[in-house]
Coordinates of C-alpha atoms and ligand atoms in Angstrom, one line a residue:
M1 CA 154.4 81.8 83.0
R2 CA 156.1 79.5 85.5
Q3 CA 155.0 81.1 88.8
F4 CA 151.8 82.6 87.4
G5 CA 149.5 83.7 90.1
G6 CA 151.6 81.9 92.7
P7 CA 152.0 84.7 95.6
I8 CA 148.3 85.6 95.5
S9 CA 147.0 82.2 95.7
S10 CA 149.3 81.3 98.5
L11 CA 148.3 84.5 100.3
L12 CA 144.8 83.4 99.8
Y13 CA 145.3 80.0 101.2
L14 CA 147.1 81.3 104.3
L15 CA 144.0 83.5 105.1
L16 CA 141.9 80.3 104.5
A17 CA 144.3 78.4 106.7
L18 CA 144.3 81.0 109.5
S19 CA 140.6 81.6 109.5
T20 CA 139.8 78.0 109.8
R21 CA 142.4 77.0 112.5
N22 CA 142.6 73.3 111.5
Q23 CA 142.2 70.7 114.5
A24 CA 144.6 68.0 113.9
G25 CA 142.8 64.8 112.8
R26 CA 143.4 61.2 113.0
I27 CA 143.0 59.8 109.6
L28 CA 142.8 56.0 108.5
V29 CA 144.2 55.7 105.0
Y30 CA 143.4 52.5 102.9
P31 CA 145.2 53.1 99.8
V32 CA 145.4 51.3 96.4
D33 CA 148.8 49.9 95.6
G34 CA 150.9 50.4 92.4
S35 CA 150.9 53.9 90.5
H36 CA 147.7 55.0 92.7
W37 CA 149.8 54.8 95.7
L38 CA 152.1 57.3 94.3
N39 CA 149.6 60.2 94.2
M40 CA 147.8 59.1 97.5
D41 CA 151.3 59.6 99.0
I42 CA 151.6 63.2 97.7
L43 CA 148.5 63.7 99.8
L44 CA 149.7 62.1 102.8
R45 CA 152.9 64.2 102.9
E46 CA 150.9 67.3 102.8
L47 CA 148.5 66.0 105.5
H48 CA 151.3 65.2 107.7
E49 CA 153.0 68.7 107.1
R50 CA 149.7 70.0 108.5
G51 CA 149.8 68.1 111.8
H52 CA 147.5 65.2 111.0
A53 CA 148.3 61.8 112.4
L54 CA 148.0 59.1 109.4
T55 CA 147.8 55.4 110.0
V56 CA 148.1 53.4 106.7
I57 CA 146.7 50.0 106.1
R58 CA 148.9 47.9 103.7
S59 CA 149.1 44.4 102.8
S60 CA 152.1 42.2 103.6
T61 CA 152.6 41.5 100.0
S62 CA 152.8 45.3 99.2
W63 CA 155.6 46.2 96.5
Y64 CA 155.2 50.1 96.8
V65 CA 153.6 51.2 100.2
P66 CA 156.7 51.1 102.7
E67 CA 156.0 49.6 106.1
H68 CA 158.0 52.3 107.8
A69 CA 157.7 56.0 106.9
V70 CA 158.3 59.3 108.7
H71 CA 154.9 60.8 107.6
Y72 CA 152.7 57.9 108.8
S73 CA 152.5 54.9 111.0
S74 CA 151.3 51.6 109.2
I75 CA 149.2 48.4 110.1
T76 CA 150.3 45.6 107.9
V77 CA 147.8 43.1 107.0
T78 CA 149.2 39.5 106.7
T79 CA 147.8 38.1 103.3
S80 CA 148.5 35.7 100.6
H81 CA 146.5 37.1 98.0
A82 CA 148.7 39.5 96.2
S83 CA 147.2 41.7 93.4
N84 CA 148.9 41.1 90.2
L85 CA 148.6 44.7 89.3
E86 CA 151.4 45.5 91.7
D87 CA 153.5 42.7 90.1
R88 CA 156.1 43.9 87.5
E89 CA 156.8 40.7 85.8
Y90 CA 153.0 39.9 85.6
M91 CA 152.3 43.5 84.1
A92 CA 155.2 43.1 81.5
A93 CA 153.8 39.7 80.5
F94 CA 150.2 41.4 80.5
L95 CA 151.7 44.2 78.2
K96 CA 153.3 41.7 76.1
R97 CA 150.1 39.8 75.6
N98 CA 148.1 43.0 75.0
I99 CA 150.4 44.2 72.2
E100 CA 150.4 40.7 70.5
I101 CA 146.5 40.9 70.7
Q102 CA 146.5 44.6 69.2
R103 CA 148.6 43.4 66.5
G104 CA 146.2 40.6 65.6
E105 CA 144.2 41.7 62.6
G106 CA 140.7 40.3 63.2
S107 CA 139.4 43.5 64.9
M108 CA 136.3 42.2 66.6
L109 CA 138.1 39.1 67.9
S110 CA 141.1 40.8 69.2
F111 CA 138.7 43.3 70.8
I112 CA 136.9 40.6 72.7
A113 CA 140.4 38.9 73.6
L114 CA 141.7 42.1 74.7
Q115 CA 138.4 42.7 76.9
K116 CA 138.9 39.2 78.3
E117 CA 142.4 40.0 79.5
I118 CA 141.5 43.1 81.1
L119 CA 138.4 41.6 82.9
N120 CA 140.6 38.7 84.1
L121 CA 143.4 41.2 85.5
L122 CA 140.5 43.2 87.2
T123 CA 138.8 40.1 88.5
E124 CA 142.0 38.9 90.2
A125 CA 142.9 42.5 91.5
H126 CA 139.2 42.9 92.9
K127 CA 139.4 39.4 94.6
A128 CA 142.5 40.1 96.5
S129 CA 141.0 43.4 97.6
A130 CA 137.9 41.7 98.7
E131 CA 139.7 39.1 100.6
M132 CA 142.0 41.4 102.4
V133 CA 139.1 43.5 103.9
G134 CA 137.3 40.2 104.7
D135 CA 140.6 39.0 106.6
I136 CA 140.6 42.4 108.3
L137 CA 137.0 42.4 109.3
E138 CA 137.5 38.7 110.7
N139 CA 140.1 39.5 112.9
R140 CA 138.5 40.7 116.2
T141 CA 141.6 42.1 117.9
L142 CA 142.4 44.2 114.6
V143 CA 139.0 45.5 114.2
Q144 CA 138.8 46.4 118.0
S145 CA 142.2 48.3 117.7
L146 CA 140.7 50.2 114.7
R147 CA 137.7 51.1 116.7
D148 CA 139.8 52.1 119.7
A149 CA 141.9 54.7 117.8
R150 CA 138.8 56.7 117.1
Y151 CA 139.7 57.9 113.7
D152 CA 137.9 61.1 112.4
I153 CA 138.0 60.1 108.7
I154 CA 138.9 57.3 106.4
L155 CA 140.6 58.3 103.3
T156 CA 140.6 55.9 100.5
D157 CA 140.8 55.2 96.8
P158 CA 137.7 53.3 95.5
G159 CA 139.4 51.8 92.4
F160 CA 139.4 48.8 94.7
A161 CA 136.9 48.9 97.2
G162 CA 138.3 47.3 100.4
G163 CA 138.8 50.6 102.0
V164 CA 135.2 51.7 101.3
V165 CA 133.8 48.6 102.8
L166 CA 136.0 48.8 105.9
G167 CA 135.3 52.6 106.2
H168 CA 131.5 51.9 106.3
Y169 CA 131.9 49.0 109.0
L170 CA 133.6 51.5 111.3
K171 CA 131.2 54.2 110.3
L172 CA 133.7 56.8 109.6
P173 CA 133.0 59.9 107.3
M174 CA 134.6 58.8 104.0
V175 CA 136.9 60.8 101.8
L176 CA 137.7 59.3 98.1
N177 CA 140.9 60.1 96.4
V178 CA 139.3 59.0 93.1
R179 CA 139.1 59.0 89.3
W180 CA 138.1 55.4 88.9
I181 CA 135.8 53.2 90.9
T182 CA 135.4 49.6 90.8
N183 CA 133.9 49.6 87.3
G184 CA 134.5 52.7 85.5
E185 CA 134.9 56.7 85.8
G186 CA 133.8 58.0 89.2
H187 CA 131.2 60.7 88.0
F188 CA 129.0 58.0 86.7
A189 CA 128.2 56.6 90.1
I190 CA 126.9 60.1 91.4
A191 CA 126.2 62.6 88.6
P192 CA 124.0 62.8 85.7
S193 CA 126.0 61.4 83.0
P194 CA 124.2 61.4 79.4
L195 CA 125.9 58.9 77.1
S196 CA 125.1 61.3 74.2
Y197 CA 128.0 63.6 75.1
I198 CA 129.9 62.2 78.1
P199 CA 132.5 59.3 76.9
T200 CA 132.9 56.2 79.0
I201 CA 136.3 54.7 79.7
G202 CA 137.6 52.4 76.8
S203 CA 135.1 54.0 74.1
Q204 CA 138.1 56.3 72.9
V205 CA 135.5 58.9 71.8
S206 CA 135.5 62.8 72.5
D207 CA 132.6 64.7 73.8
Q208 CA 131.5 65.4 70.1
M209 CA 130.2 62.0 68.9
T210 CA 128.9 60.8 65.5
F211 CA 126.2 58.1 65.6
V212 CA 128.8 55.4 65.4
N213 CA 130.7 57.0 68.3
K214 CA 127.5 56.8 70.4
L215 CA 126.9 53.2 69.8
K216 CA 130.6 52.5 70.8
N217 CA 130.0 54.6 74.0
V218 CA 126.8 52.6 75.0
L219 CA 128.6 49.5 74.4
H220 CA 131.4 50.5 76.7
F221 CA 128.9 51.6 79.3
G222 CA 127.2 48.1 78.9
I223 CA 130.7 46.6 79.7
G224 CA 130.9 48.8 82.9
L225 CA 127.5 47.8 84.0
Y226 CA 128.5 44.0 83.4
I227 CA 131.7 44.4 85.5
D228 CA 129.5 46.0 88.4
H229 CA 126.9 43.3 88.4
F230 CA 128.8 40.1 87.5
I231 CA 132.3 40.8 88.8
T232 CA 132.6 43.3 91.4
R233 CA 129.5 43.2 93.3
P234 CA 129.6 39.6 93.7
L235 CA 133.2 39.5 94.8
Y236 CA 132.6 42.0 97.6
Q237 CA 129.2 40.9 98.8
G238 CA 130.4 38.1 101.0
A239 CA 132.1 40.8 103.2
V240 CA 129.2 43.4 102.7
S241 CA 126.5 40.8 103.7
K242 CA 128.3 39.7 106.4
F243 CA 129.5 42.7 108.3
I244 CA 127.5 45.8 106.9
D245 CA 123.9 44.9 105.4
R246 CA 122.6 42.3 103.5
N247 CA 120.7 44.8 101.2
A248 CA 123.8 46.9 100.7
N249 CA 126.3 46.2 97.9
V250 CA 129.7 47.6 97.2
Y251 CA 128.3 50.1 94.5
T252 CA 125.8 52.0 97.0
L253 CA 128.5 52.0 99.6
I254 CA 130.9 53.8 97.2
Q255 CA 127.9 56.1 96.1
G256 CA 127.5 56.9 100.0
A257 CA 130.9 58.6 100.4
D258 CA 130.9 62.0 101.9
L259 CA 133.5 63.6 99.7
W260 CA 134.9 62.9 96.3
L261 CA 138.4 64.3 95.6
M262 CA 138.5 63.8 92.0
R263 CA 141.9 63.8 90.1
V264 CA 140.3 65.7 87.2
D265 CA 140.8 68.9 85.9
F266 CA 138.5 70.5 83.1
A267 CA 142.0 71.9 81.2
F268 CA 141.9 68.1 80.6
E269 CA 138.7 66.4 81.0
F270 CA 135.7 67.2 78.8
P271 CA 133.0 69.4 80.7
R272 CA 130.2 67.5 82.3
P273 CA 127.5 67.7 85.0
T274 CA 128.9 67.2 88.6
M275 CA 127.7 67.3 92.2
P276 CA 128.4 69.5 95.2
N277 CA 130.5 66.9 97.2
V278 CA 132.8 66.7 94.1
V279 CA 136.1 68.8 94.7
Y280 CA 138.4 68.9 91.6
M281 CA 142.2 68.4 92.2
G282 CA 143.6 67.4 89.0
G283 CA 147.1 68.3 88.8
F284 CA 147.5 68.4 92.6
Q285 CA 150.9 66.7 92.3
C286 CA 152.2 69.3 90.1
K287 CA 155.0 71.8 91.4
P288 CA 157.8 73.9 90.2
S289 CA 160.7 72.2 89.1
K290 CA 164.2 71.9 90.9
P291 CA 167.5 72.0 89.4
L292 CA 168.5 69.0 87.7
P293 CA 171.7 66.7 88.8
A294 CA 174.7 68.1 87.3
D295 CA 175.5 65.5 84.6
L296 CA 171.9 65.5 83.5
E297 CA 172.1 69.5 83.3
Q298 CA 174.9 69.4 81.3
F299 CA 173.5 66.8 78.8
V300 CA 170.4 69.0 78.7
E301 CA 172.2 72.0 78.0
S302 CA 174.3 70.5 75.3
S303 CA 171.3 70.4 73.2
G304 CA 171.8 74.1 72.4
E305 CA 168.9 75.9 70.8
Y306 CA 167.4 72.6 69.5
G307 CA 166.3 71.5 73.1
V308 CA 165.6 68.1 74.3
V309 CA 162.9 65.4 74.0
V310 CA 161.8 63.4 77.2
M311 CA 160.6 59.9 76.9
S312 CA 159.2 57.8 80.0
L313 CA 156.5 55.1 80.0
G314 CA 155.6 55.4 83.8
T315 CA 156.3 53.3 86.7
L316 CA 154.5 50.0 85.7
L317 CA 155.7 49.7 82.1
G318 CA 159.5 50.1 82.3
S319 CA 160.1 48.6 78.5
L320 CA 158.6 47.9 75.4
P321 CA 159.4 44.7 73.0
P322 CA 162.7 45.3 71.4
E323 CA 161.5 45.7 67.7
I324 CA 159.4 48.6 68.7
S325 CA 162.1 50.1 70.8
D326 CA 164.3 49.7 67.9
V327 CA 161.8 51.8 65.6
I328 CA 161.5 54.6 68.2
A329 CA 165.4 54.8 68.8
S330 CA 165.8 55.3 65.0
A331 CA 163.2 58.1 64.8
F332 CA 165.0 59.7 67.8
A333 CA 168.4 59.4 66.1
R334 CA 167.1 61.5 63.1
L335 CA 166.3 64.3 65.3
P336 CA 168.7 67.4 65.9
Q337 CA 167.3 67.5 69.3
K338 CA 169.0 65.5 72.5
V339 CA 166.8 62.9 73.8
V340 CA 166.4 61.5 77.6
W341 CA 164.9 58.1 77.6
R342 CA 163.9 56.2 80.6
N343 CA 164.3 52.5 79.5
L344 CA 164.6 49.5 81.4
G345 CA 164.6 47.1 78.7
K346 CA 167.3 45.8 76.2
R347 CA 169.4 48.8 74.7
P348 CA 168.1 49.4 71.2
S349 CA 170.4 48.6 68.6
T350 CA 169.6 51.5 66.4
L351 CA 170.4 54.1 69.4
G352 CA 171.6 57.5 68.1
N353 CA 174.4 59.4 69.8
N354 CA 172.1 62.2 70.6
T355 CA 169.9 59.8 72.9
L356 CA 170.8 59.1 76.6
I357 CA 169.1 56.0 78.0
V358 CA 168.5 56.1 81.8
D359 CA 166.7 53.9 84.3
W360 CA 165.2 56.7 86.4
L361 CA 164.6 60.4 85.7
P362 CA 163.4 63.2 87.6
Q363 CA 160.4 63.8 85.5
N364 CA 158.8 66.7 86.8
D365 CA 162.2 68.6 87.0
L366 CA 163.0 67.7 83.4
L367 CA 159.4 68.7 82.2
G368 CA 159.8 72.0 84.0
H369 CA 163.3 72.6 82.4
P370 CA 163.3 75.5 79.6
K371 CA 165.1 73.1 77.0
T372 CA 162.3 70.5 77.3
K373 CA 160.2 70.7 74.0
V374 CA 158.2 67.4 73.7
F375 CA 157.2 64.6 76.1
V376 CA 156.9 61.2 74.8
T377 CA 154.3 59.4 77.1
H378 CA 152.3 56.3 77.4
G379 CA 149.5 58.6 78.5
G380 CA 149.1 58.2 82.3
T381 CA 147.5 61.0 84.1
N382 CA 150.4 61.7 86.4
G383 CA 152.7 62.6 83.7
I384 CA 150.0 64.1 81.5
Y385 CA 149.2 66.7 84.5
E386 CA 153.0 67.4 84.8
A387 CA 153.2 68.2 81.2
I388 CA 150.3 70.4 81.2
Y389 CA 151.5 72.2 84.3
H390 CA 154.9 72.9 82.6
G391 CA 153.4 73.6 79.2
V392 CA 155.0 70.8 77.3
P393 CA 153.3 69.2 74.1
M394 CA 153.1 65.3 74.2
L395 CA 153.6 62.3 71.9
G396 CA 151.3 59.6 73.2
L397 CA 152.3 55.9 72.8
P398 CA 149.2 54.7 74.7
L399 CA 149.4 50.9 75.7
I400 CA 146.6 49.9 78.1
F401 CA 143.6 50.8 80.1
D402 CA 142.6 54.7 80.4
Q403 CA 145.7 55.8 78.5
F404 CA 143.9 55.6 75.1
D405 CA 141.1 57.7 76.4
N406 CA 143.5 60.2 78.1
M407 CA 144.9 60.7 74.6
V408 CA 141.9 61.3 72.9
R409 CA 141.3 64.3 75.5
L410 CA 144.7 65.8 74.8
N411 CA 144.3 65.3 71.0
A412 CA 141.0 67.2 71.1
R413 CA 142.7 70.0 72.7
G414 CA 145.4 70.2 70.1
V415 CA 148.2 69.6 72.3
A416 CA 149.3 66.2 71.4
R417 CA 149.9 63.7 68.9
S418 CA 148.9 59.8 69.6
M419 CA 150.4 56.8 67.8
T420 CA 149.4 53.1 67.8
V421 CA 152.4 51.2 69.4
T422 CA 151.7 48.2 67.2
A423 CA 151.9 50.2 63.9
L424 CA 154.9 52.5 64.5
D425 CA 157.3 53.2 61.5
V426 CA 160.2 55.4 61.6
D427 CA 159.1 57.8 59.1
T428 CA 155.7 58.8 60.6
L429 CA 157.1 58.9 64.2
T430 CA 159.8 61.1 62.9
Q431 CA 157.4 63.4 61.2
A432 CA 155.0 63.5 64.4
L433 CA 157.8 64.5 66.6
R434 CA 159.0 67.2 64.2
D435 CA 155.4 68.6 63.9
L436 CA 155.2 68.7 67.8
L437 CA 158.7 70.7 67.8
D438 CA 157.6 73.0 65.0
E439 CA 156.9 76.3 66.3
K440 CA 154.9 77.0 63.3
K441 CA 152.5 74.1 64.0
P442 CA 149.8 74.8 66.8
Y443 CA 150.8 72.2 69.2
R444 CA 153.1 74.3 71.4
Q445 CA 151.0 77.3 71.3
N446 CA 147.7 75.5 72.1
M447 CA 149.7 73.8 75.1
R448 CA 151.0 77.0 76.4
K449 CA 147.3 78.3 76.5
L450 CA 146.1 75.2 78.2
S451 CA 148.8 75.4 80.7
H452 CA 147.5 78.8 81.5
L453 CA 144.2 77.8 81.8
H454 CA 145.1 75.0 84.2
R455 CA 147.1 77.2 86.4
D456 CA 144.6 80.3 86.7
Q457 CA 142.8 79.2 89.8
P458 CA 142.2 80.9 93.1
L459 CA 143.5 78.0 95.0
Q460 CA 146.0 75.5 93.9
P461 CA 144.7 71.9 93.4
L462 CA 146.2 70.5 96.5
D463 CA 145.4 73.3 98.9
R464 CA 141.8 73.0 97.6
A465 CA 141.8 69.2 98.4
I466 CA 143.4 69.8 101.9
F467 CA 140.7 72.4 102.7
W468 CA 137.8 70.0 101.9
L469 CA 139.4 67.0 103.6
E470 CA 139.7 68.9 106.7
F471 CA 136.1 70.6 106.3
V472 CA 135.2 66.9 106.4
I473 CA 137.0 66.5 109.6
R474 CA 135.7 69.6 111.2
H475 CA 132.0 69.1 110.3
K476 CA 132.2 65.0 110.9
G477 CA 131.0 64.3 107.4
A478 CA 129.4 66.4 104.6
A479 CA 126.0 64.7 104.4
H480 CA 124.5 67.9 103.4
L481 CA 126.4 68.1 100.0
R482 CA 125.3 64.5 99.1
T483 CA 122.0 63.5 97.4
E484 CA 120.3 60.4 98.5
S485 CA 119.2 59.6 95.0
Y486 CA 121.4 56.3 95.0
K487 CA 119.2 54.9 97.5
M488 CA 116.2 55.2 94.8
P489 CA 115.4 52.3 92.7
W490 CA 116.1 52.9 89.0
Y491 CA 112.5 53.5 87.9
A492 CA 112.3 56.0 90.8
Y493 CA 115.5 57.7 89.9
H494 CA 114.2 58.3 86.2
N495 CA 110.9 59.2 87.1
V496 CA 109.5 56.1 85.1
D497 CA 106.7 55.7 87.8
V498 CA 105.5 59.1 87.5
M499 CA 105.7 59.2 83.8
A500 CA 103.8 56.0 83.8
T501 CA 101.1 57.3 86.0
F502 CA 100.9 60.4 84.0
L503 CA 100.7 58.3 80.6
G504 CA 98.1 56.1 82.0
F505 CA 96.0 59.1 83.2
V506 CA 96.2 61.0 79.8
G507 CA 95.6 57.3 78.3
A508 CA 92.3 56.8 80.2
I509 CA 91.0 60.4 79.5
I510 CA 91.6 59.7 75.9
L511 CA 89.8 56.5 76.2
L512 CA 86.9 57.8 78.2
F513 CA 86.6 60.6 75.6
T514 CA 86.4 58.1 72.6
I515 CA 84.2 56.0 74.4
T516 CA 81.8 58.8 75.2
L517 CA 82.0 60.2 71.5
R518 CA 81.2 56.9 70.0
A519 CA 78.3 56.5 72.4
L520 CA 77.0 60.0 71.7
C521 CA 77.6 59.5 67.8
K522 CA 75.8 56.2 68.0
A523 CA 72.8 57.9 69.7
M524 CA 72.7 60.7 67.3
C525 CA 72.8 58.4 64.4
Q526 CA 70.0 56.3 65.7
K527 CA 68.1 59.3 66.3
R528 CA 68.5 60.6 62.8
Q529 CA 67.7 57.1 61.3
K530 CA 64.5 57.1 63.4
A531 CA 63.6 60.7 62.1
K532 CA 64.2 59.6 58.7
L533 CA 62.0 56.5 59.0
Q534 CA 59.3 58.6 60.4
Ligands
LIG601 C1 145.0 39.9 113.8 O1 145.6 41.1 114.2 C2 146.6 41.4 115.1 C3 146.9 42.9 115.4 O2 147.2 43.3 114.0 C4 147.8 40.4 114.6 O3 148.7 40.5 115.6 C5 147.0 39.1 114.4 O4 148.2 38.2 113.8 C6 146.1 39.1 113.5 N1 145.5 37.7 113.5 C7 145.2 36.9 112.4 C8 144.6 35.5 112.6 O5 145.5 37.3 111.2
LIG602 C1 176.7 61.8 66.2 O1 176.2 61.1 65.0 C2 176.3 62.0 63.9 C3 175.6 61.3 62.7 O2 175.9 60.1 62.8 C4 177.5 62.5 63.7 O3 177.6 63.6 62.7 C5 178.1 63.3 64.9 O4 179.5 63.5 64.6 C6 178.3 62.2 66.0 N1 178.5 63.1 67.2 C7 179.4 62.6 68.0 C8 179.7 63.3 69.3 O5 179.9 61.5 68.0

């Protein structure tokens, strides 16, 4: 299974690469910091390998994007507006408040409180992004040097839209590395998205919705509209009006991108309508595993026939509150498996002697190890795709943002169990882990199937992404793949004007018909009466 289809697809790729003789391009990169940077960097390394020259715009407050790297040069923009999304301490406090709110019983009140927390966080981060691009555009020397560099394209992540604004200002063909845009999931901005079967972020519903699910879905769609109209558009409008067009807004600028490299694969995402300028590269970060460091390999091998459980909660969220960690540690201690746990918090008091705590782990190499049986995750997409690639079932402990929705997708495929962090107890957690480890239960089998589906593609996702990105460089954009529908007013998009005309026409005919009929009737009746009288 591990190298399934590998040689054929590399051959295909080689042929493609030869037939299209890539010209090295000059690419301006405007990333989003934090965990988004990790997957952007994977694209950048591949682009560098293929001879493109990369320039990365970063803020002086960036925690993740290095100023110096072998595979790109950078432009550092001095800014005082740090985004709190990159700040580990802030995020730890944010997570703690989230967990406290989720624990709070009154569900409607806690729902509102939670939404408020998230909106505050988003507002601050968008504000930082808008101010940074404003600072760049105000700096005439910097703008002139960006013009003089004559870039071929801009590659950006529209989760925060600074890069989109700059790209439009410089009139560069735009390639997006995207799943999220400023107010929700990317497809919603360009492809038809009926809310009857396409779940919105936050709704935590699958593609098969009950009536109540649909209500929930529409409610969350409404929250997305609210964010767009009352938070993100106004925050970026200053820069958009001043430097681009007073009639434009950040949402239409995003819709005008040439190519959407979507971090989505339909082994994971529910099927939905799409567009010709969307290219799917979900799982592009996945690669075969490498051997583990000697001491870790020894620990993993010592698990014998039982195998190991791997737990990690991602880059941003290193640790959980101690009382929750203790519950997890107790459940792990009851298993015959060995456990490797990335935990930056206090050492749990109930830790079993089968559990190894580490502050970093080679996640892809561990997931690809034949002894790894279950992955305990917060439900971030990087880890999920790696687990799908290597065929490892998951136990989800979603904490914030899209993580709950991601787990809904995995549950629908029957490859994962998901638990509420605030309501964990040792018995149910142990049972869930045992179920996932049990060969007689369907999880492992389902996951193997899903992994085969994900890997059975003519081109590897990363190769496909690079091909299309270079396509945009070669053809100076991809306008022929993009509809102009986003420029229509809403009533024209939904044909309301046509329907109204049509209904008016039909109405007029019916009205005319009725009036004539009445008049005729009256005339006839009068005639008859006259006849009777005579
Ligand atoms: C403008 O950009 C130039 C070049 O990057 C930089 O040296 C300068 O400090 C910037 N000026 C301001 C006011 O930020
Ligand atoms: C680990 O703990 C179990 C149960 O408490 C015990 O039976 C076993 O001997 C311990 N193993 C080691 C290597 O200490």
